[in-house]
Amino acid sequence: MSELVERVDEQDRVLGVVERGEAIERRWLHRVATTVCRDPEGRILIHRRQEGVSRFPGQYNWLIGGAAEVGESYEEAAARELTEELGVRAPVRFVFKFLCDGLISPYWLGLHEAVVTEVLAPDPSEIAWCGWVTEGELRDAIGQWSFAEDGVEALRRYLAQSVPGGSGRQCSSE
């Protein structure tokens, strides 16, 4: 069964419903929802994708997410993806969205944050490994490991959101 998504324009307005594969092939804009998972200490979850997945096989990422389904908001998609990929439920907070050129295809990327307090149960068909790191450790890892290119651009934008002199972003917790 094919995955249906909403094709959108440069202002993120819905143009119609298409198969995700066609949107990627034709480089049509669609929506992707992602979440930065933090633990109660503020560390960030990173993971390595399985070798056999269709997008970014074997690469590391600091975002959990996927395409928004037809009629689904960014927040709804982000929460659903947390459950599907990590087996957890947590409130997600919208941070920002941007038009991502994307290595595979362009799309609107909605970035969210969540504090995860439940025990993770990663989907083994998607995630080969995951672990918690500090922002400094994440910055180091980005330079040393093979991270999904789209995630690196999102990280640059996310870290630019921090308040000068502050201790980082605040996440809503359960």
mmCIF file of C-alpha atoms in Angstrom, residues 49-157:
data_model
loop_
_atom_site.group_PDB
_atom_site.id
_atom_site.type_symbol
_atom_site.label_atom_id
_atom_site.label_comp_id
_atom_site.label_asym_id
_atom_site.label_seq_id
_atom_site.Cartn_x
_atom_site.Cartn_y
_atom_site.Cartn_z
ATOM 1 C CA ARG A 49 19.183 3.977 11.057
ATOM 2 C CA GLN A 50 19.088 0.378 9.901
ATOM 3 C CA GLU A 51 21.091 -0.474 6.780
ATOM 4 C CA GLY A 52 18.007 -1.722 4.902
ATOM 5 C CA VAL A 53 15.768 1.361 5.199
ATOM 6 C CA SER A 54 14.942 3.333 2.043
ATOM 7 C CA ARG A 55 15.981 6.749 3.357
ATOM 8 C CA PHE A 56 19.401 7.472 4.899
ATOM 9 C CA PRO A 57 20.389 3.801 5.476
ATOM 10 C CA GLY A 58 23.033 3.298 8.171
ATOM 11 C CA GLN A 59 23.286 7.021 8.888
ATOM 12 C CA TYR A 60 22.917 8.741 12.235
ATOM 13 C CA ASN A 61 20.219 11.267 13.033
ATOM 14 C CA TRP A 62 19.138 13.335 16.009
ATOM 15 C CA LEU A 63 15.536 13.691 14.808
ATOM 16 C CA ILE A 64 12.713 11.161 14.971
ATOM 17 C CA GLY A 65 10.069 11.628 12.329
ATOM 18 C CA GLY A 66 8.501 11.033 8.985
ATOM 19 C CA ALA A 67 5.945 12.257 6.496
ATOM 20 C CA ALA A 68 2.725 13.805 7.739
ATOM 21 C CA GLU A 69 -0.272 11.792 6.610
ATOM 22 C CA VAL A 70 -3.195 13.340 4.736
ATOM 23 C CA GLY A 71 -5.148 15.650 7.054
ATOM 24 C CA GLU A 72 -2.589 15.323 9.852
ATOM 25 C CA SER A 73 -1.037 18.392 11.508
ATOM 26 C CA TYR A 74 2.703 18.601 12.056
ATOM 27 C CA GLU A 75 2.148 18.030 15.796
ATOM 28 C CA GLU A 76 -0.077 14.994 15.228
ATOM 29 C CA ALA A 77 2.467 13.487 12.833
ATOM 30 C CA ALA A 78 5.352 14.142 15.235
ATOM 31 C CA ALA A 79 3.509 12.440 18.113
ATOM 32 C CA ARG A 80 2.550 9.475 15.912
ATOM 33 C CA GLU A 81 6.130 9.027 14.713
ATOM 34 C CA LEU A 82 7.406 8.988 18.321
ATOM 35 C CA THR A 83 5.078 6.102 19.064
ATOM 36 C CA GLU A 84 5.864 4.242 15.828
ATOM 37 C CA GLU A 85 9.641 4.614 15.951
ATOM 38 C CA LEU A 86 10.377 4.682 19.693
ATOM 39 C CA GLY A 87 7.328 3.048 21.260
ATOM 40 C CA VAL A 88 6.714 6.041 23.547
ATOM 41 C CA ARG A 89 4.075 8.708 24.004
ATOM 42 C CA ALA A 90 5.098 12.225 24.971
ATOM 43 C CA PRO A 91 3.672 15.706 24.418
ATOM 44 C CA VAL A 92 5.381 17.427 21.490
ATOM 45 C CA ARG A 93 5.944 21.160 21.269
ATOM 46 C CA PHE A 94 6.256 22.869 17.886
ATOM 47 C CA VAL A 95 9.538 24.821 17.596
ATOM 48 C CA PHE A 96 9.694 25.944 13.940
ATOM 49 C CA LYS A 97 9.323 24.837 10.346
ATOM 50 C CA PHE A 98 11.408 25.572 7.297
ATOM 51 C CA LEU A 99 11.542 24.732 3.638
ATOM 52 C CA CYS A 100 14.232 22.047 3.489
ATOM 53 C CA ASP A 101 15.872 21.490 0.114
ATOM 54 C CA GLY A 102 16.361 17.863 1.152
ATOM 55 C CA LEU A 103 18.915 15.420 -0.153
ATOM 56 C CA ILE A 104 16.208 13.123 -1.551
ATOM 57 C CA SER A 105 13.506 15.706 -2.248
ATOM 58 C CA PRO A 106 12.425 19.158 -1.023
ATOM 59 C CA TYR A 107 9.860 19.326 1.785
ATOM 60 C CA TRP A 108 8.551 21.434 4.631
ATOM 61 C CA LEU A 109 10.200 20.229 7.844
ATOM 62 C CA GLY A 110 8.305 20.834 11.085
ATOM 63 C CA LEU A 111 10.613 20.510 14.087
ATOM 64 C CA HIS A 112 9.249 19.738 17.559
ATOM 65 C CA GLU A 113 10.652 18.986 21.000
ATOM 66 C CA ALA A 114 9.553 16.400 23.539
ATOM 67 C CA VAL A 115 10.802 15.308 26.941
ATOM 68 C CA VAL A 116 10.791 11.528 26.937
ATOM 69 C CA THR A 117 10.485 9.876 30.333
ATOM 70 C CA GLU A 118 9.295 6.415 29.240
ATOM 71 C CA VAL A 119 11.597 3.491 28.495
ATOM 72 C CA LEU A 120 12.384 3.467 24.780
ATOM 73 C CA ALA A 121 11.312 0.523 22.627
ATOM 74 C CA PRO A 122 12.849 1.410 19.239
ATOM 75 C CA ASP A 123 11.364 -0.166 16.115
ATOM 76 C CA PRO A 124 14.115 -2.603 15.053
ATOM 77 C CA SER A 125 13.121 -2.279 11.392
ATOM 78 C CA GLU A 126 13.981 1.452 11.545
ATOM 79 C CA ILE A 127 16.531 1.976 14.322
ATOM 80 C CA ALA A 128 19.734 -0.046 14.757
ATOM 81 C CA TRP A 129 21.057 1.839 17.803
ATOM 82 C CA CYS A 130 20.172 4.861 19.948
ATOM 83 C CA GLY A 131 21.658 6.740 22.892
ATOM 84 C CA TRP A 132 21.474 9.995 24.847
ATOM 85 C CA VAL A 133 24.121 12.716 24.364
ATOM 86 C CA THR A 134 24.689 16.292 25.504
ATOM 87 C CA GLU A 135 24.527 19.134 22.952
ATOM 88 C CA GLY A 136 28.339 19.266 23.023
ATOM 89 C CA GLU A 137 28.610 15.542 22.378
ATOM 90 C CA LEU A 138 26.112 15.898 19.526
ATOM 91 C CA ARG A 139 28.175 18.683 17.958
ATOM 92 C CA ASP A 140 31.273 16.441 18.190
ATOM 93 C CA ALA A 141 29.418 13.429 16.750
ATOM 94 C CA ILE A 142 28.158 15.468 13.770
ATOM 95 C CA GLY A 143 31.782 16.057 12.764
ATOM 96 C CA GLN A 144 32.859 12.446 13.266
ATOM 97 C CA TRP A 145 29.958 10.187 12.230
ATOM 98 C CA SER A 146 27.878 9.978 9.078
ATOM 99 C CA PHE A 147 24.733 11.981 9.902
ATOM 100 C CA ALA A 148 21.762 12.404 7.575
ATOM 101 C CA GLU A 149 22.500 15.639 5.706
ATOM 102 C CA ASP A 150 18.976 17.043 6.159
ATOM 103 C CA GLY A 151 19.315 16.584 9.932
ATOM 104 C CA VAL A 152 22.589 18.526 9.981
ATOM 105 C CA GLU A 153 20.863 21.538 8.401
ATOM 106 C CA ALA A 154 17.997 21.259 10.904
ATOM 107 C CA LEU A 155 20.497 21.084 13.798
ATOM 108 C CA ARG A 156 22.214 24.277 12.648
ATOM 109 C CA ARG A 157 18.853 26.067 12.654
#
